[in-house]
């Protein structure tokens, strides 16, 4: 798991931090690259597996900083027992991120003089004493503030405390006394959770246990509970955030795609043809970041963006190996019981539809702050099983000899096609189209005079474009 620069808080979507100073054809193409969560700073990753009223929440973050400063507060619907709390392997979350990431694919034009053939190709640490149970003095102090320490556990490298409270001011005072320096505005939000009879899940790092794990990073925390509410609390995390944050939310459900119930869910632009130089270096990552910035701005940062929605049984193309059933079970897909999924991802091809567990995965990307997302994310499972993925296409031109009338027509059509690719990229990213054109260095034979459509002329750019940067 990649770590960020020292953040004012961590697991930003969940909560405040303790003790912190601030936390082409319908077929696929060859898979080329992906735009995973490493592109975005301050990105938290959450996986929610949900069926019936059962929810398993897996929370990962890219926190970087002193472990003594790590802490989270998560509202939960009930006092959790120790066996409702688990520490997962980071690789599973990273695998989910990679598997669902927006992807770049490429095709190659066939010989225009031969019959057309299309090939189907196949993401201050809690004291150790606390781990053995809250002290009587601490419990009495909490009680005077209307706060009850319901339970304490040590799970993996984390010390966990479950609280209930009668009043937000008492809870806020208790948390401050315990080193949780919640920012201004927290009392109002805590009060709203108390009115909903929610409890509070607190986690800090147990340094000794963390050393024993041998890991140099914090592994994802998991909690399991039953609740009729399908939601993700994000408001506490906005209070001390240093600007907008990115949340990658993955859901595992039985029947279909998940979407936000209280915010607009918008599909990310997809299936666009781009200039082939996007394959080089970090060009695809830069493209995707710019495109995402553009769509967020277009939606006034008030939308949830759908990046992937697909049955887990197959993928086309695969950005990573399908996730094994054992890992899906670990993530909370308790309803599956079929044989493990296999794949031929190593060959970068299609994984054909196969008998697989009924797991539908949805990936949503949210950029949020307190002004634009004043409510927690309320989610709903739909019956929609239409496949969707953020997919971007590179169509390489034929570079062989062309000795037929059809081939000459093909050559004449290329300039217009390249221009459309440049316009598409400029439209999606807001980049200057002349800069894009400069990077597009295609060399192809000049067509010989003859019948066929004439190439569309490339209009000269008027002088005023350079003055006002118009395209």
XYZ file of C-alpha atoms in Angstrom:
471
model
C 0.000 0.000 0.000
C 1.360 3.345 -0.972
C 1.649 5.862 1.803
C 0.964 9.520 1.567
C 2.840 12.428 2.922
C 2.010 13.131 6.499
C -1.678 13.712 6.574
C -3.697 15.634 9.060
C -5.770 12.560 9.503
C -6.286 9.178 8.026
C -9.158 7.123 6.711
C -10.424 10.535 5.972
C -13.835 9.392 4.968
C -14.465 7.881 8.307
C -13.384 10.042 10.998
C -11.382 12.393 12.933
C -7.942 11.609 14.073
C -6.567 11.553 17.448
C -3.645 13.513 18.556
C -2.902 14.964 15.162
C -1.617 18.449 14.707
C -4.128 19.027 12.092
C -4.469 13.875 8.912
C -13.893 -0.135 -31.296
C -15.526 -3.197 -31.828
C -17.504 -4.603 -29.081
C -14.619 -6.868 -28.251
C -11.813 -6.086 -25.992
C -8.342 -5.014 -26.991
C -5.028 -5.839 -25.507
C -4.868 -4.559 -22.010
C -2.189 -1.890 -21.822
C -2.398 0.002 -18.593
C -4.687 1.056 -15.798
C -5.461 4.142 -13.774
C -5.559 2.868 -10.220
C -5.802 4.692 -6.913
C -2.054 5.484 -6.835
C -2.807 8.410 -9.135
C -4.690 10.262 -6.474
C -3.368 11.775 -3.287
C -5.314 11.482 -0.061
C -7.226 8.562 -1.492
C -8.968 6.182 0.850
C -10.208 2.799 -0.265
C -13.279 1.151 1.190
C -14.824 -2.166 0.230
C -18.378 -2.899 1.324
C -19.793 -6.398 0.947
C -23.498 -6.417 1.560
C -26.363 -8.879 1.273
C -29.620 -8.859 3.169
C -28.832 -6.734 6.235
C -25.305 -8.019 6.622
C -22.495 -5.570 5.969
C -18.733 -6.120 6.006
C -16.707 -2.934 5.777
C -13.024 -3.073 4.811
C -11.189 0.201 5.332
C -7.760 0.991 3.898
C -5.937 4.236 3.677
C -2.637 5.571 2.504
C -1.679 7.168 5.763
C 1.895 8.241 6.169
C 3.114 9.613 9.418
C 3.965 8.681 12.971
C 1.983 5.640 14.006
C 1.446 7.265 17.380
C -0.660 9.844 15.587
C -2.925 7.392 13.806
C -6.481 7.060 15.018
C -9.932 6.821 13.556
C -13.480 7.259 14.749
C -16.157 5.388 12.828
C -19.875 5.538 13.647
C -21.303 2.010 13.727
C -24.863 0.771 14.280
C -24.124 -1.411 17.276
C -21.511 -2.279 19.865
C -19.261 -4.688 18.020
C -17.950 -7.856 19.577
C -14.306 -8.751 19.147
C -15.076 -11.377 16.546
C -16.809 -8.732 14.460
C -13.471 -6.973 13.974
C -10.674 -8.235 11.752
C -7.459 -7.092 10.129
C -7.172 -7.950 6.437
C -4.224 -8.296 4.140
C -3.420 -5.172 2.172
C -2.915 -7.180 -0.993
C -6.623 -7.999 -1.178
C -7.599 -4.339 -1.259
C -4.850 -3.577 -3.755
C -6.067 -6.477 -5.886
C -9.601 -5.094 -5.880
C -8.255 -1.688 -6.879
C -6.223 -3.102 -9.746
C -9.001 -5.411 -10.962
C -11.575 -2.618 -11.263
C -9.299 0.237 -12.376
C -10.036 2.242 -15.532
C -8.031 0.658 -18.323
C -6.243 1.431 -21.552
C -6.584 -1.045 -24.414
C -5.150 -1.078 -27.912
C -6.035 -2.416 -31.330
C -4.132 -2.595 -34.595
C -5.712 -1.890 -37.952
C -5.634 -4.900 -40.234
C -4.282 -4.782 -43.783
C -6.872 -2.691 -45.622
C -6.141 -4.764 -48.738
C -7.120 -7.987 -46.991
C -10.527 -9.098 -45.717
C -11.216 -7.428 -42.467
C -10.533 -9.628 -39.498
C -11.213 -8.682 -35.992
C -9.474 -10.585 -33.317
C -11.293 -11.224 -30.142
C -8.889 -10.538 -27.333
C -9.438 -11.610 -24.773
C -7.498 -2.108 -6.996
C -0.454 8.630 20.252
C -1.041 5.038 20.005
C -3.332 3.667 22.587
C -1.507 2.430 25.653
C -0.873 -1.240 25.749
C -2.602 -1.334 29.065
C -5.766 -0.304 27.342
C -5.687 -3.391 25.195
C -6.446 -5.468 28.240
C -9.455 -3.382 29.057
C -10.300 0.145 30.026
C -9.322 1.123 33.521
C -11.964 1.689 36.170
C -10.941 5.335 36.532
C -11.348 5.833 32.814
C -14.769 4.199 32.850
C -15.888 6.389 35.752
C -14.591 9.481 33.998
C -16.452 8.494 30.882
C -19.635 7.816 32.845
C -19.641 11.309 34.307
C -19.715 12.618 30.757
C -22.553 10.357 29.683
C -20.137 8.126 27.761
C -20.015 4.361 28.186
C -16.982 2.307 27.242
C -18.840 -0.688 25.927
C -15.869 -2.841 24.988
C -12.133 -2.803 24.321
C -10.116 -5.197 22.178
C -6.743 -5.579 20.558
C -7.095 -6.911 17.027
C -3.926 -7.276 15.022
C -1.955 -4.064 15.340
C -4.959 -2.052 16.471
C -6.386 -1.190 19.873
C -10.130 -0.885 19.559
C -12.636 0.890 21.811
C -16.416 0.807 21.371
C -18.319 3.724 22.880
C -21.896 4.791 23.312
C -22.899 8.264 24.391
C -25.933 10.223 25.514
C -24.827 13.719 24.506
C -22.437 14.979 21.880
C -20.736 17.506 24.176
C -19.899 14.784 26.705
C -18.575 12.509 23.952
C -16.513 15.318 22.501
C -15.044 16.122 25.908
C -14.185 12.472 26.506
C -12.529 12.099 23.124
C -10.487 15.238 23.671
C -9.412 13.956 27.079
C -8.279 10.749 25.436
C -6.201 12.639 22.900
C -8.703 12.661 20.049
C -8.465 16.262 18.971
C -11.576 16.526 16.913
C -11.883 19.677 14.853
C -14.490 22.391 15.065
C -17.879 21.195 13.912
C -17.475 17.661 15.196
C -19.999 18.086 18.025
C -22.875 18.738 15.653
C -22.067 15.689 13.552
C -21.494 13.460 16.580
C -24.871 14.613 17.887
C -26.614 13.525 14.714
C -25.107 10.038 15.021
C -26.134 9.820 18.690
C -29.722 10.707 17.744
C -29.617 7.731 15.354
C -28.549 5.571 18.318
C -25.252 4.822 16.633
C -22.155 3.715 18.526
C -18.567 4.736 17.934
C -15.704 2.524 16.815
C -12.312 3.950 17.782
C -9.005 2.516 16.633
C -5.404 3.412 17.366
C -2.182 1.598 16.670
C -0.709 -0.692 19.308
C 2.956 -0.103 18.612
C 4.151 -3.343 20.180
C 1.653 -5.425 18.253
C 2.452 -3.501 15.116
C 6.159 -4.304 15.494
C 5.274 -7.945 15.982
C 3.434 -8.047 12.681
C 6.628 -7.243 10.808
C 4.744 -4.913 8.498
C 5.949 -1.387 7.821
C 2.442 -0.202 7.052
C -1.009 -0.411 8.548
C -3.201 -3.182 7.281
C -6.884 -2.644 6.451
C -9.394 -2.853 9.264
C -12.606 -4.795 8.824
C -15.835 -4.686 10.749
C -18.973 -6.774 10.293
C -22.454 -5.897 11.483
C -26.146 -6.091 10.666
C -28.124 -2.997 9.819
C -31.026 -2.128 7.561
C -29.060 0.955 6.510
C -26.730 0.701 3.523
C -24.538 3.728 4.009
C -21.024 4.994 4.538
C -20.327 7.735 7.087
C -18.060 10.363 5.568
C -18.954 13.588 7.377
C -16.522 13.345 10.281
C -13.700 12.878 7.833
C -14.382 16.164 6.113
C -13.900 18.323 9.186
C -10.141 18.456 9.350
C -9.362 17.621 5.751
C -6.899 19.809 3.960
C -8.983 20.256 0.821
C -11.039 17.770 -1.181
C -10.353 14.071 -0.742
C -10.675 11.096 -3.062
C -12.596 8.020 -2.024
C -12.490 4.781 -4.004
C -15.534 2.780 -2.960
C -15.951 -0.822 -4.090
C -19.090 -2.780 -3.330
C -19.761 -6.510 -3.551
C -23.413 -7.430 -3.883
C -25.572 -10.258 -5.152
C -27.955 -8.741 -7.637
C -26.504 -5.768 -9.466
C -24.828 -2.410 -9.535
C -24.734 -0.135 -6.501
C -25.274 3.591 -6.695
C -25.666 6.537 -4.347
C -29.224 7.150 -3.199
C -28.732 10.731 -2.066
C -26.248 12.011 -4.659
C -26.158 11.769 -8.426
C -24.262 8.761 -9.787
C -22.624 9.521 -13.134
C -20.787 7.132 -15.431
C -17.243 8.233 -16.174
C -16.656 8.965 -19.908
C -15.631 5.689 -21.532
C -14.902 3.865 -24.813
C -13.143 6.875 -26.297
C -10.419 6.606 -28.944
C -7.263 8.445 -27.926
C -3.979 9.261 -29.664
C -1.665 6.289 -29.498
C 1.111 8.215 -27.761
C -0.967 7.880 -24.587
C 0.627 4.449 -24.278
C 4.019 6.007 -23.540
C 5.420 6.523 -20.078
C 2.982 8.040 -17.633
C 0.795 9.642 -20.307
C -2.264 7.508 -19.483
C -2.112 8.366 -15.806
C -1.848 12.070 -16.588
C -4.732 11.771 -19.026
C -6.988 10.041 -16.520
C -6.237 12.506 -13.737
C -6.969 15.457 -16.021
C -10.145 13.837 -17.289
C -11.356 13.099 -13.778
C -10.627 16.688 -12.704
C -12.667 17.876 -15.685
C -15.724 15.743 -14.963
C -15.637 16.634 -11.273
C -15.632 20.315 -12.199
C -18.408 19.789 -14.735
C -20.588 18.210 -12.049
C -19.701 20.922 -9.518
C -18.150 18.209 -7.315
C -21.596 16.952 -6.366
C -21.625 13.580 -8.084
C -20.449 10.053 -7.453
C -18.639 8.639 -10.493
C -19.089 5.067 -11.651
C -15.802 3.586 -12.904
C -16.604 -0.128 -13.050
C -19.630 -2.388 -12.686
C -19.368 -6.040 -13.667
C -20.172 -9.547 -12.606
C -17.107 -10.950 -10.897
C -17.301 -14.109 -13.003
C -15.498 -12.605 -15.986
C -13.817 -9.501 -17.338
C -13.102 -8.055 -20.765
C -10.313 -7.095 -20.809
C -8.927 -7.976 -17.437
C -6.864 -5.320 -15.715
C -5.742 -7.911 -13.167
C -6.459 -11.487 -12.204
C -10.005 -12.065 -11.011
C -10.170 -12.168 -7.260
C -10.138 -15.682 -5.805
C -13.195 -16.860 -3.941
C -11.302 -17.139 -0.680
C -10.460 -13.454 -0.852
C -14.045 -12.581 -1.749
C -15.131 -14.472 1.343
C -12.585 -12.557 3.415
C -14.055 -9.333 2.062
C -17.470 -10.412 3.264
C -19.148 -12.078 0.265
C -20.482 -14.744 2.585
C -23.114 -15.967 0.122
C -20.671 -17.583 -2.328
C -19.823 -21.238 -2.246
C -18.713 -22.126 -5.785
C -15.268 -23.233 -7.034
C -12.496 -20.659 -7.395
C -12.399 -18.457 -10.456
C -9.577 -19.052 -12.905
C -8.259 -16.698 -15.530
C -5.856 -16.260 -18.392
C -4.963 -12.742 -17.481
C -1.299 -13.538 -17.828
C -1.934 -13.702 -21.550
C -3.783 -10.400 -21.384
C -6.835 -11.904 -22.970
C -10.466 -12.369 -22.251
C -11.573 -14.436 -19.372
C -14.534 -16.214 -20.829
C -17.788 -16.292 -18.925
C -17.628 -19.151 -16.486
C -19.369 -20.642 -13.572
C -18.559 -18.203 -10.847
C -20.018 -16.966 -7.619
C -22.821 -14.477 -7.897
C -20.840 -11.414 -6.947
C -21.375 -8.098 -8.637
C -18.632 -5.569 -8.126
C -19.157 -1.825 -8.402
C -16.382 0.751 -8.251
C -17.279 4.352 -7.479
C -14.962 7.328 -7.236
C -15.910 10.324 -5.132
C -14.095 13.603 -4.663
C -15.672 15.312 -1.729
C -15.518 17.941 0.948
C -17.899 19.234 3.586
C -19.432 21.902 1.363
C -20.307 19.608 -1.528
C -21.053 16.400 0.384
C -22.836 17.507 3.560
C -24.534 14.112 4.027
C -23.152 10.627 4.522
C -23.235 8.410 1.454
C -26.495 6.475 1.365
C -26.246 3.549 -1.033
C -28.693 1.282 -2.789
C -28.312 -1.920 -4.735
C -30.031 -1.876 -8.094
C -31.055 -4.818 -10.241
C -29.006 -3.390 -13.119
C -26.404 -5.925 -14.286
C -25.316 -4.033 -17.385
C -21.550 -4.172 -17.622
C -19.624 -0.917 -17.514
C -15.966 0.002 -17.268
C -13.795 3.047 -17.753
C -12.090 1.957 -20.975
C -9.936 3.965 -23.380
C -8.894 2.760 -26.811
C -5.712 3.131 -28.859
C -6.216 2.266 -32.531
C -2.879 1.843 -34.259
C -2.874 2.484 -38.037
C -1.744 -0.140 -40.535
C 1.928 0.385 -41.322
C 2.444 -2.235 -44.034
C 2.353 -1.798 -47.788
C -0.886 -0.650 -49.360
C -1.354 -1.661 -52.994
C -5.069 -1.574 -53.637
C -7.829 1.036 -54.113
C -9.292 0.184 -50.707
C -5.935 0.801 -49.153
C -5.679 4.219 -50.743
C -9.084 5.118 -49.332
C -7.890 3.929 -45.963
C -4.820 6.194 -46.138
C -6.941 9.199 -47.080
C -9.186 8.607 -44.060
C -6.402 8.620 -41.492
C -5.848 12.402 -41.052
C -9.488 12.925 -40.146
C -9.332 10.017 -37.708
C -6.242 11.373 -35.991
C -7.847 14.793 -35.733
C -10.903 13.280 -34.062
C -8.650 11.560 -31.533
C -6.972 14.884 -30.737
C -10.322 16.643 -30.356
C -11.602 13.880 -28.086
C -8.595 14.116 -25.813
C -8.817 17.928 -25.691
C -12.511 17.738 -24.864
C -12.051 15.187 -22.089
C -9.087 16.866 -20.406
C -9.337 20.562 -21.203
C -5.813 20.432 -22.635
C -4.752 22.631 -25.537
C -5.397 20.719 -28.752
C -2.297 22.150 -30.399
C -0.166 20.610 -27.656
C -1.855 17.275 -28.300
C -1.306 17.571 -32.043
C 2.400 18.184 -31.486
C 2.683 14.886 -29.631
C 0.892 12.991 -32.383
C 3.698 12.084 -34.730
C 2.166 9.667 -37.159
C 4.002 8.687 -40.285
C 2.076 6.859 -42.956
C 2.439 6.636 -46.742
C 0.908 9.370 -48.862
C -2.038 8.025 -50.821
C -1.683 7.993 -54.569
C -4.214 10.008 -56.623
C -7.269 8.017 -57.407
C -10.909 7.423 -56.591
C -12.161 7.488 -53.103
C -13.023 10.097 -50.525
C -10.671 12.975 -50.244
C -9.119 13.534 -46.841
C -10.819 16.117 -44.748
C -8.705 19.260 -44.728
C -7.217 20.243 -41.427
C -8.377 23.765 -40.884
C -5.613 26.235 -40.090
C -5.830 27.578 -36.609
C -6.950 31.226 -36.527
C -4.539 33.644 -34.962
C -6.956 34.529 -32.168
C -6.801 31.022 -30.752
C -3.354 31.769 -29.434
C -4.525 34.972 -27.802
C -7.421 33.552 -25.835
C -6.280 29.939 -25.812
C -9.355 28.825 -27.694
C -9.410 25.512 -29.500
